[in-house]
Amino acid sequence: MMTPDLLAKYDQPVPRYTSYPTAPHFHAGIDAAAYGAWLETLDPAQPLSLYFHVPFCDSLCWFCGCHTRVVNRYEPVATYFDLLKQEIALVAKRLGPGRTVSHMHFGGGSPTMLIPDDIRRLGDFVWGLFDKAPDAEVAVEIDPRGLSYETVRAFASIGVNRASIGVQDVNREVQEAVNRIQPLSSTAEAMAALRAEGVDRINIDLMYGLPFQTVSRVLHTVECILPLRPDRLAVFGYAHVPHMKPHMNLIPGHALPGRDERFRQQQAIADLLVEAGHVRIGLDHFAKDSDPLVAALQEGRLHRNFQGYTVDPAEVLIGFGASAIGALPQGYVQNVTAMPEYRKAIGEGRLPVARGIELTAEDRLRRAIIEQVMCHLRVDLAAMQREAGLTLDLSGERIALAALATDGLVRIEGEVLTVPEEARPLLRSVACVFDAYLATGKAKHSRAV
C-alpha cells in the first residue's frame, strides 16, 4: 500500500523512459553524416515506423510540454510542409526503394493544422516513396476544436485508421486555467466524424494534477468520456516545469494539486476505468479487451517508444520535422528545433540532425530491461543477459533493489523482479535503478508522482 511517507520518499524527478538513453544525454557528436551512414546500412527487409512532427497550433495550451508554436495564418505551415517533403525525400534516397512501412504517426503540435489538400499531398508523397504494409497502423493526433469534416476525410483518405484526441479535463474552471476551452460536444462530434470515415480506433488523452482538479472532477471527466466508447485512454500526470516551458508560469500555481492529491486523482481514475472493463497497460494506459495493446501485453509483445505504449515492433523509427526524434538499431537522432536551422539544413540538402547518441551493447541491454519493467512489470535479469550474450555488473543495482523491496516496490525471486500492482504508480522509480546515465546527468525530469 502506498503511504504518504512512501510517496514523499519516491517523489523524485525521473525520466518517463520513452527512450534509453533518454534525450538529455544526446550530444552533437552524432550529426547528419553519422545519421546518413546509419540509414544507408539498415537491413532493407526491416519494416519502418515513420513519425511526422507538425509544430504548429491555433492557440497554446499552458500545460503543453511539446515543441510547437502558435500561428494565425497558414503561410508558415505551408512553408514547413514543403520543407518536410524535402526531408522525407532526403531520407528515402538514403534508404533506397521498396521499404515497407508498418506504422506511421502524425504528431505535434496539431497535425490538424494542415489543410485537407496538403494532407492528401503528403499522403501521396509518402506512399509514392514507401510501401504500405497490409496491416499498417496510421495514427494522427487530433485537436477536436474547430476540426472540419473535410480534414477528417483527408486523413482517412491517406490511410489513417487510429486517432488520438486530447481531452485532458471536461470541467470549465480547469479548462480556463490551462487555456484550453473544449466542450464535450466537440470531442463527441470529432469521434463521430472519425468513425463515419472508417477511423474506428480512437484513443483519448486525459490528465490529472492540473490546476483546480479534484478527485470528484477527474471522475466526472471519466464518466463523461466513457459513453463515447474510446478504445484506449492515456492518463498522464501534468508535469509543471516552468523552468523549461516558461508559458507554464501562466498556470495559477496555487491551484495545482499537491503530491498526495495527485496520487488520489491518479488512483481514482484508474479504479474507475478498470471497473468499467478497461485493462491497465503499463504506467498510464488503459484499453478495451479487444484492443491490440491487450493482446500484446498478454503475449509479452508490448513496447514503449516516443508515442507511449505500442504494439509497433519496428526497430527503425524515423522522425521527420523540426525537433523530431528517430530511433535506429545503431542509436537515436534528433532534428534541430529552431525553424531557421531546419530551413537552412534542408535548403542545403542536409539531413537536419542536431544531436543523437550511439548505442553500446550495454545500452541495448539496459534499454530492454527498462522496457520490460515499464511494459510488463516484470523482468528476468538472468534471461535478459543470457539472450544479449552480455553480463552486467549489477551489484549497485541489487543494493538499490533490496531497498525498493523493503518498501514494497518490488518482489525479488532469484533473478526475477516483479513490481506488485500497488506499486504500479511508481514504475519509473523502479526502472530508473537500471539507468546508468541518470546519476551522471543534469537533466530536469518530471516527478514520479
Coordinates of C-alpha atoms in Angstrom, one line a residue:
M1 CA 0.0 0.0 0.0
M2 CA 1.3 3.4 -0.9
T3 CA 1.6 5.5 2.2
P4 CA 2.2 9.3 2.3
D5 CA 5.7 8.6 3.6
L6 CA 6.5 6.3 0.7
L7 CA 5.1 8.8 -1.9
A8 CA 7.2 11.5 -0.4
K9 CA 10.3 9.3 -0.4
Y10 CA 10.0 8.3 -4.1
D11 CA 8.5 11.5 -5.5
Q12 CA 11.8 12.4 -7.2
P13 CA 12.5 13.6 -10.8
V14 CA 12.8 10.5 -13.0
P15 CA 12.6 10.0 -16.8
R16 CA 9.5 8.7 -18.5
Y17 CA 11.6 6.2 -20.4
T18 CA 10.2 6.6 -23.8
S19 CA 13.8 6.0 -24.9
Y20 CA 17.0 4.8 -23.3
P21 CA 19.4 6.6 -23.0
T22 CA 17.0 9.5 -22.6
A23 CA 17.1 12.6 -24.8
P24 CA 19.1 14.8 -22.3
H25 CA 22.1 12.5 -23.0
F26 CA 22.0 13.1 -26.7
H27 CA 25.1 15.1 -28.0
A28 CA 26.3 16.9 -31.1
G29 CA 28.8 14.2 -31.9
I30 CA 26.0 12.4 -33.8
D31 CA 25.5 14.6 -36.9
A32 CA 24.0 14.4 -40.4
A33 CA 26.9 12.3 -41.7
A34 CA 26.5 9.7 -38.9
Y35 CA 22.7 9.6 -39.4
G36 CA 23.1 9.2 -43.2
A37 CA 25.5 6.3 -42.7
W38 CA 23.1 4.6 -40.3
L39 CA 20.3 4.9 -42.8
E40 CA 22.3 3.5 -45.6
T41 CA 23.4 0.4 -43.7
L42 CA 19.9 -0.6 -42.5
D43 CA 18.6 -4.0 -43.4
P44 CA 16.3 -3.4 -46.4
A45 CA 13.9 -6.1 -45.0
Q46 CA 13.4 -4.2 -41.8
P47 CA 9.9 -2.6 -41.6
L48 CA 9.9 1.1 -40.9
S49 CA 7.9 3.2 -38.4
L50 CA 7.5 6.9 -39.5
Y51 CA 6.8 9.9 -37.4
F52 CA 5.9 13.4 -38.7
H53 CA 6.1 16.4 -36.4
V54 CA 3.8 19.3 -37.2
P55 CA 4.9 22.0 -34.7
F56 CA 2.0 24.5 -35.0
C57 CA -1.2 25.2 -33.1
D58 CA -4.0 27.7 -33.2
S59 CA -3.6 28.5 -29.6
L60 CA -1.2 27.5 -26.8
C61 CA -2.3 25.1 -24.1
W62 CA -0.5 26.2 -21.0
F63 CA 0.1 22.6 -19.8
C64 CA 1.9 21.7 -23.1
G65 CA 5.4 20.4 -23.0
C66 CA 5.7 19.8 -26.7
H67 CA 7.7 21.7 -29.3
T68 CA 5.1 23.8 -31.0
R69 CA 4.3 27.5 -31.7
V70 CA 1.1 29.4 -32.3
V71 CA 0.4 30.7 -35.8
N72 CA -2.6 32.8 -37.0
R73 CA -2.0 32.3 -40.7
Y74 CA -1.3 29.3 -42.9
E75 CA 1.8 30.6 -44.7
P76 CA 4.4 29.3 -42.1
V77 CA 2.6 25.9 -42.1
A78 CA 2.7 25.8 -46.0
T79 CA 6.4 26.6 -46.0
Y80 CA 7.1 23.9 -43.4
F81 CA 5.0 21.4 -45.4
D82 CA 7.3 21.9 -48.4
L83 CA 10.4 21.5 -46.2
L84 CA 9.0 18.4 -44.6
K85 CA 8.6 16.8 -48.0
Q86 CA 12.2 17.6 -48.9
E87 CA 13.4 16.0 -45.7
I88 CA 11.4 12.8 -46.5
A89 CA 13.0 12.7 -49.9
L90 CA 16.5 13.1 -48.4
V91 CA 15.9 10.1 -46.1
A92 CA 14.2 8.0 -48.8
K93 CA 17.2 8.5 -51.0
R94 CA 19.5 7.0 -48.4
L95 CA 17.2 4.1 -47.6
G96 CA 16.7 3.1 -51.2
P97 CA 13.4 1.9 -52.8
G98 CA 11.0 -0.8 -51.7
R99 CA 11.0 0.0 -48.0
T100 CA 7.8 -1.1 -46.1
V101 CA 6.1 1.0 -43.5
S102 CA 4.3 -0.9 -40.7
H103 CA 3.4 2.2 -38.6
M104 CA 3.0 5.9 -39.2
H105 CA 2.2 8.7 -36.8
F106 CA 1.4 12.3 -37.2
G107 CA 2.1 14.4 -34.1
G108 CA 2.6 17.9 -32.9
G109 CA 1.6 20.5 -32.2
S110 CA -1.6 19.9 -34.1
P111 CA -1.4 17.9 -37.3
T112 CA -5.0 19.0 -37.9
M113 CA -3.5 22.5 -38.7
L114 CA -2.7 21.1 -42.2
I115 CA -5.3 21.9 -44.8
P116 CA -7.0 18.9 -46.4
D117 CA -5.2 19.3 -49.8
D118 CA -1.8 19.3 -48.1
I119 CA -2.8 16.2 -46.0
R120 CA -3.6 14.4 -49.3
R121 CA -0.5 15.6 -51.0
L122 CA 1.6 14.5 -48.0
G123 CA 0.0 11.0 -48.1
D124 CA 0.5 10.7 -51.9
F125 CA 4.1 11.8 -51.5
V126 CA 4.9 9.3 -48.6
W127 CA 3.1 6.4 -50.3
G128 CA 4.9 7.2 -53.5
L129 CA 8.3 6.6 -51.8
F130 CA 7.4 3.8 -49.4
D131 CA 5.3 0.6 -49.5
K132 CA 2.5 0.4 -47.0
A133 CA 2.2 -2.9 -45.1
P134 CA -1.2 -4.5 -45.4
D135 CA -1.9 -4.2 -41.7
A136 CA -0.1 -0.8 -41.2
E137 CA -1.4 1.4 -38.4
V138 CA -1.5 5.0 -39.4
A139 CA -2.3 7.3 -36.5
V140 CA -2.9 11.0 -36.1
E141 CA -3.2 13.3 -33.1
I142 CA -6.5 15.3 -33.2
D143 CA -7.4 18.6 -31.8
P144 CA -11.2 18.5 -32.0
R145 CA -11.7 22.2 -31.5
G146 CA -12.6 23.6 -35.0
L147 CA -11.9 20.2 -36.6
S148 CA -13.6 20.1 -40.1
Y149 CA -15.2 17.0 -41.6
E150 CA -13.1 17.6 -44.7
T151 CA -9.9 17.3 -42.6
V152 CA -11.1 14.0 -41.1
R153 CA -11.9 12.8 -44.6
A154 CA -8.5 13.8 -45.9
F155 CA -6.7 11.9 -43.2
A156 CA -8.9 8.9 -43.7
S157 CA -8.1 9.0 -47.5
I158 CA -4.3 8.6 -46.8
G159 CA -4.8 5.5 -44.7
V160 CA -5.3 6.9 -41.1
N161 CA -7.0 4.2 -39.1
R162 CA -6.3 5.4 -35.5
A163 CA -6.8 8.8 -33.9
S164 CA -5.8 10.2 -30.5
I165 CA -7.9 13.0 -29.2
G166 CA -6.6 15.3 -26.4
V167 CA -9.3 16.0 -23.8
Q168 CA -7.4 16.4 -20.5
D169 CA -10.4 17.5 -18.4
V170 CA -14.0 18.5 -19.2
N171 CA -14.5 20.9 -16.3
R172 CA -14.8 24.5 -17.3
E173 CA -12.7 26.0 -14.5
V174 CA -9.9 23.6 -15.2
Q175 CA -10.0 24.3 -18.9
E176 CA -9.9 28.1 -18.4
A177 CA -6.9 27.7 -16.1
V178 CA -4.9 25.9 -18.8
N179 CA -6.2 27.9 -21.8
R180 CA -7.9 25.1 -23.5
I181 CA -11.7 25.5 -23.7
Q182 CA -13.1 22.3 -25.2
P183 CA -16.8 21.5 -24.9
L184 CA -17.5 17.8 -24.6
S185 CA -19.7 18.2 -27.7
S186 CA -16.7 19.0 -29.8
T187 CA -15.0 15.8 -28.7
A188 CA -18.1 13.7 -29.4
E189 CA -18.5 15.3 -32.8
A190 CA -14.9 14.6 -33.7
M191 CA -15.3 10.9 -32.7
A192 CA -18.5 10.6 -34.7
A193 CA -16.8 12.1 -37.8
L194 CA -13.8 9.8 -37.5
R195 CA -15.9 6.7 -37.1
A196 CA -18.1 7.8 -40.1
E197 CA -14.9 7.9 -42.2
G198 CA -13.8 4.5 -41.0
V199 CA -11.3 5.7 -38.4
D200 CA -12.7 3.5 -35.7
R201 CA -9.7 3.1 -33.4
I202 CA -9.8 6.1 -31.1
N203 CA -7.7 7.0 -28.1
I204 CA -8.4 9.7 -25.6
D205 CA -5.8 11.5 -23.6
L206 CA -6.6 12.7 -20.0
M207 CA -4.6 14.4 -17.4
Y208 CA -4.5 14.7 -13.6
G209 CA -2.6 17.2 -11.5
L210 CA -4.0 20.2 -13.4
P211 CA -5.0 23.4 -11.6
F212 CA -8.3 23.2 -9.8
Q213 CA -8.6 19.4 -10.4
T214 CA -10.1 17.3 -7.6
V215 CA -10.9 13.6 -7.3
S216 CA -14.6 14.3 -8.0
R217 CA -13.7 16.4 -11.0
V218 CA -11.4 13.9 -12.7
L219 CA -14.0 11.2 -12.0
H220 CA -16.6 13.4 -13.7
T221 CA -14.3 13.7 -16.7
V222 CA -14.0 9.9 -17.0
E223 CA -17.8 9.5 -16.6
C224 CA -18.3 11.9 -19.4
I225 CA -15.8 10.2 -21.7
L226 CA -16.8 6.5 -21.2
P227 CA -20.1 6.8 -23.0
L228 CA -18.1 7.9 -26.1
R229 CA -16.5 4.4 -26.2
P230 CA -12.8 5.1 -26.7
D231 CA -10.7 2.1 -27.4
R232 CA -7.7 3.4 -25.4
L233 CA -7.2 6.0 -22.8
A234 CA -3.8 7.5 -21.7
V235 CA -3.8 9.2 -18.3
F236 CA -0.9 11.5 -17.8
G237 CA 0.2 13.4 -14.8
Y238 CA 0.8 17.1 -15.5
A239 CA 4.5 18.0 -15.2
H240 CA 4.8 21.6 -14.1
V241 CA 8.2 22.6 -15.4
P242 CA 8.1 26.4 -16.0
H243 CA 12.0 26.5 -16.0
M244 CA 11.8 24.5 -19.2
K245 CA 8.5 25.8 -20.6
P246 CA 8.0 29.5 -19.5
H247 CA 4.4 29.6 -20.6
M248 CA 3.6 27.3 -17.7
N249 CA 4.1 30.3 -15.5
L250 CA 0.7 31.4 -16.7
I251 CA -0.9 28.5 -14.8
P252 CA -2.0 29.5 -11.3
G253 CA 0.5 27.7 -9.1
H254 CA -1.7 28.0 -6.0
A255 CA -4.3 25.9 -7.7
L256 CA -2.1 22.9 -8.5
P257 CA -2.9 19.8 -6.5
G258 CA -0.2 18.6 -4.1
R259 CA 1.5 15.2 -4.2
D260 CA -1.0 13.2 -2.2
E261 CA -3.9 14.7 -4.1
R262 CA -2.3 13.9 -7.4
F263 CA -1.9 10.3 -6.3
R264 CA -5.5 10.1 -5.2
Q265 CA -6.6 11.5 -8.6
Q266 CA -4.5 9.0 -10.5
Q267 CA -5.8 6.1 -8.4
A268 CA -9.4 7.2 -8.7
I269 CA -9.2 7.4 -12.5
A270 CA -7.5 4.0 -12.7
D271 CA -10.1 2.3 -10.4
L272 CA -13.0 3.7 -12.4
L273 CA -11.5 2.7 -15.8
V274 CA -10.8 -0.8 -14.6
E275 CA -14.2 -1.1 -13.0
A276 CA -15.6 -0.1 -16.5
G277 CA -13.8 -3.0 -18.1
H278 CA -10.6 -1.5 -19.3
V279 CA -7.3 -3.3 -18.9
R280 CA -4.5 -1.4 -17.3
I281 CA -1.4 -1.2 -19.5
G282 CA 1.9 -0.3 -18.0
L283 CA 2.2 3.0 -16.2
D284 CA -0.6 5.1 -17.7
H285 CA -2.6 3.4 -20.5
F286 CA -5.9 1.6 -20.4
A287 CA -7.5 -0.3 -23.2
K288 CA -10.6 -2.4 -24.1
D289 CA -10.2 -6.2 -24.1
S290 CA -10.4 -6.1 -27.9
D291 CA -7.6 -3.6 -28.4
P292 CA -4.3 -4.9 -29.8
L293 CA -2.5 -3.5 -26.8
V294 CA -4.1 -6.0 -24.5
A295 CA -3.1 -9.0 -26.7
A296 CA 0.4 -7.6 -26.9
L297 CA 0.5 -7.3 -23.1
Q298 CA -0.7 -10.8 -22.6
E299 CA 1.7 -12.2 -25.1
G300 CA 4.8 -10.3 -24.0
R301 CA 4.9 -8.2 -27.2
L302 CA 4.2 -4.7 -25.7
H303 CA 6.7 -2.0 -26.5
R304 CA 7.3 1.6 -25.4
N305 CA 8.5 4.4 -27.6
F306 CA 8.1 8.2 -28.0
Q307 CA 4.4 7.8 -28.6
G308 CA 4.0 5.8 -25.4
Y309 CA 2.9 2.2 -25.2
T310 CA 2.6 0.5 -28.6
V311 CA 2.4 -2.8 -30.5
D312 CA 4.9 -1.4 -33.0
P313 CA 7.8 -3.9 -33.2
A314 CA 9.8 -1.9 -35.8
E315 CA 13.4 -1.4 -34.8
V316 CA 13.6 1.6 -37.1
L317 CA 11.6 4.7 -36.2
I318 CA 12.4 7.7 -38.4
G319 CA 11.4 11.1 -37.2
F320 CA 10.6 13.9 -39.7
G321 CA 10.3 17.6 -38.9
A322 CA 11.7 20.1 -36.5
S323 CA 12.7 18.5 -33.2
A324 CA 11.6 15.0 -34.3
I325 CA 13.5 12.1 -32.7
G326 CA 14.3 8.9 -34.6
A327 CA 15.4 5.5 -33.2
L328 CA 17.5 3.1 -35.2
P329 CA 19.4 -0.1 -34.2
Q330 CA 22.6 2.0 -34.1
G331 CA 21.2 4.7 -31.9
Y332 CA 19.0 7.8 -31.6
V333 CA 19.0 11.1 -33.6
Q334 CA 17.1 14.3 -33.0
N335 CA 16.5 17.0 -35.6
V336 CA 17.2 20.7 -35.0
T337 CA 14.4 22.5 -33.2
A338 CA 14.7 26.1 -34.4
M339 CA 12.8 26.7 -37.7
P340 CA 15.6 28.8 -39.3
E341 CA 18.1 26.0 -38.7
Y342 CA 15.7 23.4 -40.1
R343 CA 15.1 25.5 -43.1
K344 CA 18.8 26.1 -43.7
A345 CA 19.7 22.4 -43.4
I346 CA 17.0 21.3 -45.8
G347 CA 17.9 24.1 -48.2
E348 CA 21.5 22.9 -48.3
G349 CA 20.4 19.3 -48.9
R350 CA 21.5 18.1 -45.5
L351 CA 19.7 15.9 -43.0
P352 CA 18.6 18.4 -40.3
V353 CA 20.2 16.5 -37.4
A354 CA 21.2 18.4 -34.3
R355 CA 22.3 15.6 -31.9
G356 CA 22.0 12.0 -31.0
I357 CA 23.7 9.1 -29.3
E358 CA 25.2 5.8 -30.5
L359 CA 24.1 2.8 -28.5
T360 CA 26.6 0.4 -26.9
A361 CA 25.8 -3.3 -26.2
E362 CA 25.2 -2.3 -22.6
D363 CA 22.8 0.5 -23.5
R364 CA 20.7 -2.0 -25.6
L365 CA 20.6 -4.5 -22.7
R366 CA 19.7 -1.9 -20.1
R367 CA 17.1 -0.4 -22.5
A368 CA 15.5 -3.9 -22.9
I369 CA 15.4 -4.4 -19.1
I370 CA 13.8 -0.9 -18.5
E371 CA 11.3 -1.6 -21.2
Q372 CA 10.3 -4.9 -19.6
V373 CA 9.8 -3.1 -16.3
M374 CA 7.8 -0.3 -17.8
C375 CA 5.7 -2.6 -20.0
H376 CA 5.3 -5.9 -18.1
L377 CA 6.1 -5.0 -14.5
R378 CA 8.5 -8.0 -14.5
V379 CA 11.9 -8.8 -15.7
D380 CA 14.1 -11.9 -15.6
L381 CA 17.6 -10.4 -15.3
A382 CA 19.4 -13.7 -16.0
A383 CA 17.4 -14.5 -19.1
M384 CA 17.8 -10.9 -20.4
Q385 CA 21.6 -11.1 -20.0
R386 CA 21.8 -14.6 -21.4
E387 CA 19.8 -13.5 -24.5
A388 CA 22.0 -10.5 -25.0
G389 CA 25.2 -12.5 -24.6
L390 CA 26.4 -9.9 -22.1
T391 CA 26.8 -9.9 -18.3
L392 CA 26.3 -6.7 -16.4
D393 CA 27.8 -5.7 -13.1
L394 CA 24.6 -5.1 -11.2
S395 CA 26.0 -5.0 -7.7
G396 CA 24.9 -1.4 -7.2
E397 CA 21.5 -2.1 -8.7
R398 CA 21.0 -5.0 -6.3
I399 CA 21.6 -2.8 -3.3
A400 CA 19.0 -0.3 -4.7
L401 CA 16.6 -3.1 -5.5
A402 CA 16.8 -4.5 -2.0
A403 CA 15.8 -1.1 -0.6
L404 CA 12.9 -1.0 -3.0
A405 CA 11.9 -4.5 -1.9
T406 CA 11.9 -3.4 1.7
D407 CA 9.5 -0.6 0.8
G408 CA 7.3 -3.0 -1.2
L409 CA 8.0 -1.6 -4.6
V410 CA 9.5 -4.8 -6.0
R411 CA 9.5 -8.5 -5.2
I412 CA 12.7 -10.4 -5.8
E413 CA 12.8 -14.1 -6.5
G414 CA 16.3 -15.1 -7.6
E415 CA 16.9 -13.1 -10.8
V416 CA 13.3 -12.3 -11.4
L417 CA 11.9 -8.9 -10.4
T418 CA 8.2 -8.2 -10.2
V419 CA 6.5 -4.9 -9.5
P420 CA 3.4 -5.5 -7.4
E421 CA 0.1 -3.9 -8.6
E422 CA 0.0 -1.5 -5.7
A423 CA 3.4 -0.1 -6.7
R424 CA 2.5 0.4 -10.4
P425 CA 2.3 4.2 -10.0
L426 CA 6.0 4.2 -9.1
L427 CA 7.1 2.1 -12.1
R428 CA 9.5 4.8 -13.2
S429 CA 11.2 4.7 -9.8
V430 CA 11.9 1.0 -10.3
A431 CA 13.0 1.3 -13.9
C432 CA 15.5 4.1 -13.1
V433 CA 17.6 1.7 -11.0
F434 CA 18.9 0.3 -14.3
D435 CA 19.6 3.7 -15.8
A436 CA 23.4 4.1 -15.9
Y437 CA 23.2 7.7 -17.1
L438 CA 20.8 9.1 -14.5
A439 CA 23.3 9.9 -11.8
T440 CA 25.7 11.5 -14.4
G441 CA 23.3 13.9 -16.0
K442 CA 22.0 17.3 -15.0
A443 CA 18.7 17.0 -16.9
K444 CA 15.4 18.0 -15.2
H445 CA 12.7 15.3 -15.4
S446 CA 9.1 15.3 -14.2
R447 CA 8.4 13.9 -10.8
A448 CA 7.5 10.3 -10.2
V449 CA 4.1 11.0 -8.6

